[in-house]
PDB file of C-alpha atoms in Angstrom:
ATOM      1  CA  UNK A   1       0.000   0.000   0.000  1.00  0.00           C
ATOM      2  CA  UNK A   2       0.876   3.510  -0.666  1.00  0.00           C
ATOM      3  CA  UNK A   3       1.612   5.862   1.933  1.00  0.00           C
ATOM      4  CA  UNK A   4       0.249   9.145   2.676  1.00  0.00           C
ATOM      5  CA  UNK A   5       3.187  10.604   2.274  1.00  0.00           C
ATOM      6  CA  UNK A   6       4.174   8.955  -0.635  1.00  0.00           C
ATOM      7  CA  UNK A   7       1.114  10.094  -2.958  1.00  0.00           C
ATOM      8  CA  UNK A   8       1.723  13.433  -1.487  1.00  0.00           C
ATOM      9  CA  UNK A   9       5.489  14.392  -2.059  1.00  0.00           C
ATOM     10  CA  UNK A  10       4.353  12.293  -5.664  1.00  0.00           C
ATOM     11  CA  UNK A  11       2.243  14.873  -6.498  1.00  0.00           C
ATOM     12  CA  UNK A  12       4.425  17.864  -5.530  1.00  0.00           C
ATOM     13  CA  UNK A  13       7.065  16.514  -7.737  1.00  0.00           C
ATOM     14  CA  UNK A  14       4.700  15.952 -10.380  1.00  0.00           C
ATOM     15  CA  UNK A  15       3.153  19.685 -10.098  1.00  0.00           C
ATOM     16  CA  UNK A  16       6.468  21.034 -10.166  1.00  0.00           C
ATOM     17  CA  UNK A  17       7.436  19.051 -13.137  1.00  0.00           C
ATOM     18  CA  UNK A  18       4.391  20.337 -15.129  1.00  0.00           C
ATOM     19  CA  UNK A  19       3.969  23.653 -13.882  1.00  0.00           C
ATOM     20  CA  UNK A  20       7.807  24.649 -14.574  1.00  0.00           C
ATOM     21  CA  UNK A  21       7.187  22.909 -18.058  1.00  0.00           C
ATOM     22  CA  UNK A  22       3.817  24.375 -19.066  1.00  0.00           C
ATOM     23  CA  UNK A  23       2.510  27.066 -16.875  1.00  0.00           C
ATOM     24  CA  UNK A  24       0.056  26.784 -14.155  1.00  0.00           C
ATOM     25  CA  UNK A  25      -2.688  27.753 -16.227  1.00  0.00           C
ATOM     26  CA  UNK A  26      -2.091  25.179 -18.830  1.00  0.00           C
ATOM     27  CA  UNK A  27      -1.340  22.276 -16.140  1.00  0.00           C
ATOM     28  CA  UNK A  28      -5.273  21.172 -15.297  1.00  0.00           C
ATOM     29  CA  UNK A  29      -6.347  18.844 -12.279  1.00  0.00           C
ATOM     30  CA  UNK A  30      -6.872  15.878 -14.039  1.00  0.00           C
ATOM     31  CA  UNK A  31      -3.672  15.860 -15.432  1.00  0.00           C
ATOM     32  CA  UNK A  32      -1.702  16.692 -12.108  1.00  0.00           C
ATOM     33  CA  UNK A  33      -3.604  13.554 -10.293  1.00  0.00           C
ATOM     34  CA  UNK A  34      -3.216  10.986 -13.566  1.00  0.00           C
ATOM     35  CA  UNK A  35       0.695  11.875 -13.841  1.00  0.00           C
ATOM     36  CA  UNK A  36       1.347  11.774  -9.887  1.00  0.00           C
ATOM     37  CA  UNK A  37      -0.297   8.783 -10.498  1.00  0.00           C
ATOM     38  CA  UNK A  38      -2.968   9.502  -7.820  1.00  0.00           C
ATOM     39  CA  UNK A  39      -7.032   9.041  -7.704  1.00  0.00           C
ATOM     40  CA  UNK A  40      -8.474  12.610  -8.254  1.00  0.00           C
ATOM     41  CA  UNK A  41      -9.728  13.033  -5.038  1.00  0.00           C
ATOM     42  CA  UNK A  42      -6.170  12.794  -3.506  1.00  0.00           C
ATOM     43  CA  UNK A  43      -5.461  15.862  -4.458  1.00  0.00           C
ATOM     44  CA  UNK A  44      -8.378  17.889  -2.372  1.00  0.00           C
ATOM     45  CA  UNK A  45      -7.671  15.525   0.442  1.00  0.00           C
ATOM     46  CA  UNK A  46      -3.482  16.349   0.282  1.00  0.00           C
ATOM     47  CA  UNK A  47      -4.265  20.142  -0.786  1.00  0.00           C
ATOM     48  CA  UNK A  48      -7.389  21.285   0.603  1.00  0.00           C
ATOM     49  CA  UNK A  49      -6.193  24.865  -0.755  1.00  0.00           C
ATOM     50  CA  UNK A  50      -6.818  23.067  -4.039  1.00  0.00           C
ATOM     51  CA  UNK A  51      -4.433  23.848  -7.624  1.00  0.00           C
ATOM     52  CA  UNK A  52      -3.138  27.330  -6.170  1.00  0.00           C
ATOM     53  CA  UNK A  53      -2.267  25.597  -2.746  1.00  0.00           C
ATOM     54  CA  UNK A  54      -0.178  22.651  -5.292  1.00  0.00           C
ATOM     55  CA  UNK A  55       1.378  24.858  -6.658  1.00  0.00           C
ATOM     56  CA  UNK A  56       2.365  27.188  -4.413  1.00  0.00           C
ATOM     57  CA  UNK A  57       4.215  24.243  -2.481  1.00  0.00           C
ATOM     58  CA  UNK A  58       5.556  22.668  -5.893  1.00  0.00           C
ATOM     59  CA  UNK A  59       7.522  26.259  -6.505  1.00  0.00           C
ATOM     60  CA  UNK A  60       8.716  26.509  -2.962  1.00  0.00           C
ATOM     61  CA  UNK A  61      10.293  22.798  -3.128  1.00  0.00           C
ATOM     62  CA  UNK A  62      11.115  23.708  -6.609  1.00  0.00           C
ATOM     63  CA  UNK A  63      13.302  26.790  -5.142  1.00  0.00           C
ATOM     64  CA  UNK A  64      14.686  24.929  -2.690  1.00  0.00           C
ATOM     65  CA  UNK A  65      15.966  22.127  -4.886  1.00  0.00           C
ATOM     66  CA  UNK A  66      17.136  24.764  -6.594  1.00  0.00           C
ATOM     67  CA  UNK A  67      18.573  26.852  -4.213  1.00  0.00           C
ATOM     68  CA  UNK A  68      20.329  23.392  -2.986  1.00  0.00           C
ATOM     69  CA  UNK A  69      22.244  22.842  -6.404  1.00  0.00           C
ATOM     70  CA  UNK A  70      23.132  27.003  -6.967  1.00  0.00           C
ATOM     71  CA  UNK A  71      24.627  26.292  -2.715  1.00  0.00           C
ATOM     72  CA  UNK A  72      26.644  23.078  -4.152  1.00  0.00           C
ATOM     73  CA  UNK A  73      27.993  24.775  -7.047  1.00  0.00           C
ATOM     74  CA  UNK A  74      29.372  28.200  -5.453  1.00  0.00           C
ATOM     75  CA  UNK A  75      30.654  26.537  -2.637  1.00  0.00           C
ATOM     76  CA  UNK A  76      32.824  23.923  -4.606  1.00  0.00           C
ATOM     77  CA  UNK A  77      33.523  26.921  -6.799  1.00  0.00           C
ATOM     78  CA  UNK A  78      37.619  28.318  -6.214  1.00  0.00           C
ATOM     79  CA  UNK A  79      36.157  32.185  -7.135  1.00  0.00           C
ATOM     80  CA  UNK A  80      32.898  33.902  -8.136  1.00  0.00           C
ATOM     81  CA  UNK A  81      33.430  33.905 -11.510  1.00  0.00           C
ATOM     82  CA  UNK A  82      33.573  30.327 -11.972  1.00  0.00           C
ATOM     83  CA  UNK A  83      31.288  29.791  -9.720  1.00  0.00           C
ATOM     84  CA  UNK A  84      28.538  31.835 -11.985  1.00  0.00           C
ATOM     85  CA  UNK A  85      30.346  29.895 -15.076  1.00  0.00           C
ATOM     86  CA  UNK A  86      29.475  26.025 -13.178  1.00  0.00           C
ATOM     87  CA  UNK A  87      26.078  27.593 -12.606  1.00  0.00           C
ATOM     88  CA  UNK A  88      25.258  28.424 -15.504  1.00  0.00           C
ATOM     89  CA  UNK A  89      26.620  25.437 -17.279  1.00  0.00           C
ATOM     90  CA  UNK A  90      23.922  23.292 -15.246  1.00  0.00           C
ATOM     91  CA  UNK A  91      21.283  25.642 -16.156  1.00  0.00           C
ATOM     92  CA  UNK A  92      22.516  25.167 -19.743  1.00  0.00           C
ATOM     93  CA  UNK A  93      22.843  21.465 -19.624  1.00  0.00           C
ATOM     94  CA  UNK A  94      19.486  21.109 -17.816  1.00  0.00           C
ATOM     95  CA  UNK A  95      17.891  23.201 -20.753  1.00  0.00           C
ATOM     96  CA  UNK A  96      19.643  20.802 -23.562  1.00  0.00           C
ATOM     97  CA  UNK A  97      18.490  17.696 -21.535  1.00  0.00           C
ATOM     98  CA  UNK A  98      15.062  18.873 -21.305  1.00  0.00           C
ATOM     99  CA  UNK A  99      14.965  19.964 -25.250  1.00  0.00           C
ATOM    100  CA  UNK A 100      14.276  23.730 -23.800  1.00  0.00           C
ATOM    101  CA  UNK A 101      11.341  22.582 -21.994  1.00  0.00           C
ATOM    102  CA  UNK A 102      12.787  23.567 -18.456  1.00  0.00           C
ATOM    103  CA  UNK A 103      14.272  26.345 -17.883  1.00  0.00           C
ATOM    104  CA  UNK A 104      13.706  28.223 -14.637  1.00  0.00           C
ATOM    105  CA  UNK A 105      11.766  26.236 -12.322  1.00  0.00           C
ATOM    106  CA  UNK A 106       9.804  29.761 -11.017  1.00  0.00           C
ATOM    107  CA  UNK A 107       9.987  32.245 -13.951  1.00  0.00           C
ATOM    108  CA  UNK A 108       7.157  30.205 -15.827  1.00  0.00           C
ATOM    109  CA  UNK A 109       4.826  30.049 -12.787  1.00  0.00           C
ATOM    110  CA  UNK A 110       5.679  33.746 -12.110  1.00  0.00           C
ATOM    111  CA  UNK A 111       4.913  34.777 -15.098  1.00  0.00           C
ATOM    112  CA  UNK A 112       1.764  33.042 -15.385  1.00  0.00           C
ATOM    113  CA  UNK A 113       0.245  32.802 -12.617  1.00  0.00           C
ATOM    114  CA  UNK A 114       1.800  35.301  -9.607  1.00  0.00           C
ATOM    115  CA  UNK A 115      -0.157  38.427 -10.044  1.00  0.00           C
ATOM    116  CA  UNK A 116      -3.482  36.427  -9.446  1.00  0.00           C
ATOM    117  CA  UNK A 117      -2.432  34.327  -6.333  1.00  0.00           C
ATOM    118  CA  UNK A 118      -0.843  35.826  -3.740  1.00  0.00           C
ATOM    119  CA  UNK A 119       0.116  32.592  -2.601  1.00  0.00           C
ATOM    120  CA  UNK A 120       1.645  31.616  -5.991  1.00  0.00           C
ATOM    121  CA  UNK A 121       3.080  35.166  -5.686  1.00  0.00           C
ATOM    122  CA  UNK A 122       4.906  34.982  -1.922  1.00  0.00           C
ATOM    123  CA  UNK A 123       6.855  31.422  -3.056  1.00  0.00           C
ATOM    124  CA  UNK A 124       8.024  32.827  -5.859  1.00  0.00           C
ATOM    125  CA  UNK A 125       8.879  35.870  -4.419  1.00  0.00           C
ATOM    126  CA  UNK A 126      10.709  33.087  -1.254  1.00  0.00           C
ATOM    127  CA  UNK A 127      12.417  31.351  -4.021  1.00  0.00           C
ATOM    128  CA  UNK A 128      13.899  34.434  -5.840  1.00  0.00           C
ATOM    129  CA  UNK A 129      15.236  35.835  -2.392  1.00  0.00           C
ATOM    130  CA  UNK A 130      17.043  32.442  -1.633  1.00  0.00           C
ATOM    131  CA  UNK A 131      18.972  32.111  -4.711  1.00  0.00           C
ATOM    132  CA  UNK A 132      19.362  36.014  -4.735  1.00  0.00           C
ATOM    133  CA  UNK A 133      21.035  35.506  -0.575  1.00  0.00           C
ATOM    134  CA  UNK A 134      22.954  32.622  -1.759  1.00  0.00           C
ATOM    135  CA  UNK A 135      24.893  34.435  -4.358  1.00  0.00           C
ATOM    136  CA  UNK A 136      25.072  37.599  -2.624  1.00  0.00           C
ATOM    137  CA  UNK A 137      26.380  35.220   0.698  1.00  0.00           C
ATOM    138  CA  UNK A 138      29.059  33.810  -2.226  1.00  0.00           C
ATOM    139  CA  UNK A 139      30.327  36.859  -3.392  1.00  0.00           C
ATOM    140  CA  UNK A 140      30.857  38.673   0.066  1.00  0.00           C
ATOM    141  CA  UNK A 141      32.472  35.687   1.254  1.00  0.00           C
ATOM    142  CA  UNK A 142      35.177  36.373  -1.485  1.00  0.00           C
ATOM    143  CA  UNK A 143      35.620  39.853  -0.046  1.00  0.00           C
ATOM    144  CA  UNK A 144      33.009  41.981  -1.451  1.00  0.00           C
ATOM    145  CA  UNK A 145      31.575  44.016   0.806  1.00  0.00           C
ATOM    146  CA  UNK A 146      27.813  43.136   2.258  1.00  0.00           C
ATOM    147  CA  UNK A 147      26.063  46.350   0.208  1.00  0.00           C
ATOM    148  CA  UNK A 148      28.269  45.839  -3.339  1.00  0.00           C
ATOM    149  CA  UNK A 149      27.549  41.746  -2.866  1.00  0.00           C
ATOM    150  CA  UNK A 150      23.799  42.069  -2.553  1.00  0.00           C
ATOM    151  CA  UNK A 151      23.759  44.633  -5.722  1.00  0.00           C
ATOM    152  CA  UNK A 152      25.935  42.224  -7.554  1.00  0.00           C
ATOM    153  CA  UNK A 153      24.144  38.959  -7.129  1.00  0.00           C
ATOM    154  CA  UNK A 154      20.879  41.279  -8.304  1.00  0.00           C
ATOM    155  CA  UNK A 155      22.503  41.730 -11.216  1.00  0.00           C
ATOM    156  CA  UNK A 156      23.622  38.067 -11.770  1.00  0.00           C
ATOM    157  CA  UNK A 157      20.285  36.436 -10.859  1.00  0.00           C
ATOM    158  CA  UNK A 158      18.490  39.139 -12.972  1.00  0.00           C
ATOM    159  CA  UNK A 159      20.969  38.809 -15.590  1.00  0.00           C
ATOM    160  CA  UNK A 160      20.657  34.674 -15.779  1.00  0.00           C
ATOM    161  CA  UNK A 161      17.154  34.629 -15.791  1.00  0.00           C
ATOM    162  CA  UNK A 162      17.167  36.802 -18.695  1.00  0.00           C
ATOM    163  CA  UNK A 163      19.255  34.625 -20.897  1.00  0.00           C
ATOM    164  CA  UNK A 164      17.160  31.371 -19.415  1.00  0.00           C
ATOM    165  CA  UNK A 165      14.277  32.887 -21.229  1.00  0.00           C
ATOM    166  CA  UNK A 166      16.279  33.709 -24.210  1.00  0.00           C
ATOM    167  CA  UNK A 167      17.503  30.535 -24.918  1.00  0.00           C
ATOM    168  CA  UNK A 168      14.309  28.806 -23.972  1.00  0.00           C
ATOM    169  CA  UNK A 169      12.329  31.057 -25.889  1.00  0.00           C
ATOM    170  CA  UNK A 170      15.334  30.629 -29.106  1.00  0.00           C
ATOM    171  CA  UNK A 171      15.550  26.776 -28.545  1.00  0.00           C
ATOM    172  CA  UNK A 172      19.280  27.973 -28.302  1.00  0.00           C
ATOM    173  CA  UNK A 173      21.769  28.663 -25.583  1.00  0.00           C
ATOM    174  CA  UNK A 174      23.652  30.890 -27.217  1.00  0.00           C
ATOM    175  CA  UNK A 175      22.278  34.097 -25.234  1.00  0.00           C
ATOM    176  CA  UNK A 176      23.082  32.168 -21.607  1.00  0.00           C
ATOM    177  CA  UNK A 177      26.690  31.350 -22.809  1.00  0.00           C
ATOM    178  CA  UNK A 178      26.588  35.130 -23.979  1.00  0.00           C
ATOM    179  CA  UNK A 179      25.403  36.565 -20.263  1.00  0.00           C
ATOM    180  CA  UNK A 180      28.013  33.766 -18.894  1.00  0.00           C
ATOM    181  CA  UNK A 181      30.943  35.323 -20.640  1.00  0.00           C
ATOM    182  CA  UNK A 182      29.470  38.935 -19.722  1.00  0.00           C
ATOM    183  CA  UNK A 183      29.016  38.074 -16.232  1.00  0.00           C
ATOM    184  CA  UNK A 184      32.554  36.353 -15.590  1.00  0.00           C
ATOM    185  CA  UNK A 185      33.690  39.696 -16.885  1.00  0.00           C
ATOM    186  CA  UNK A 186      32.511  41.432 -14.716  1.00  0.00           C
ATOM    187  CA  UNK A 187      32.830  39.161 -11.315  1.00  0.00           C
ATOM    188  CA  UNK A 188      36.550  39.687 -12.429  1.00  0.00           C
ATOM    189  CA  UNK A 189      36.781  43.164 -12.219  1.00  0.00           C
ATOM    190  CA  UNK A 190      35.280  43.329  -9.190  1.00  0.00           C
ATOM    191  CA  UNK A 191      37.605  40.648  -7.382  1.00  0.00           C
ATOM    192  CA  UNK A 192      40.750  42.206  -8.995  1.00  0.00           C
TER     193      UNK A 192
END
């Protein structure tokens, strides 16, 4: 037998599969429950909030899992800049794997669905300000000061999502190898 548990964290993974692949508005119920391979009920009786309370909960874990692999990466990392380089590597291999189908596991849910939930809204707005701390955590712990290191890793998070939905949107990740070279660049000059 199945446990609770098991048909719930199912689901989550599910929801954040779909939802960072297609949108929330073009995920539906049916398909959340048949592909978490769970009866449709489950998902009232594991979410009583319903779809919005899914997927709020599918982008927080989604952050964190995120946030998890950006914290792995930077700390292995000898300097900032190629510590933004390994980053965005993965975010380029994990766009090639996925034949541009996932690309930032928030920016699709915050674009579709964040100014009409303000639960949707908050996790994404959680998820953003963990991988924004993590880098900004990174870079003053190579010596930037606190104020210059939480500018900086604006610029870098703002500046990777940007060529995430380029080369999503181009099938091509030409512009994220583009804001990689840009970005070492300028990690550079600041640490020199």
């Amino acid at each position: 037998m199945v446990r609770r548990t098991d048909t719930r964290q199912r689901m989550l993974d599910t929801a954040a599969d779909l939802f960072q692949t297609q949108g929330y508005h073009a995920t539906g119920l049916t398909q959340l429950t048949t592909a978490g391979g769970a009866p449709k009920g489950s998902l009232y009786f594991h979410f009583p909030g319903g779809k919005e309370q899914l997927a709020a909960e599918a982008v927080r874990l989604s952050g964190e899992r995120t946030g998890a692999l950006l914290e792995a990466i930077l700390r292995d990392a000898p300097d900032a800049a190629t510590a933004i380089d390994r980053a965005v590597d993965a975010l380029a291999n994990f766009l090639t794997e996925s034949d541009f189908q996932r690309g930032c596991p928030l920016a699709t849910v915050a674009l579709d669905a964040a100014a009409a939930s303000e639960p949707i809204r908050e996790a994404c707005v959680d998820g953003y300000a963990s991988w924004h701390g993590i880098i900004a955590d990174h870079l003053a712990g190579n010596g930037l000061p606190a104020e210059r290191a939480d500018e900086l890793a604006t610029v870098v998070l703002a500046t990777i999502e940007g060529g995430l939905l380029l080369s999503r949107t181009r099938r091509d990740v030409a512009p994220l190898r583009a804001v990689a070279t840009h970005l070492h660049a300028t990690l550079e000059r600041e640490f020199s």
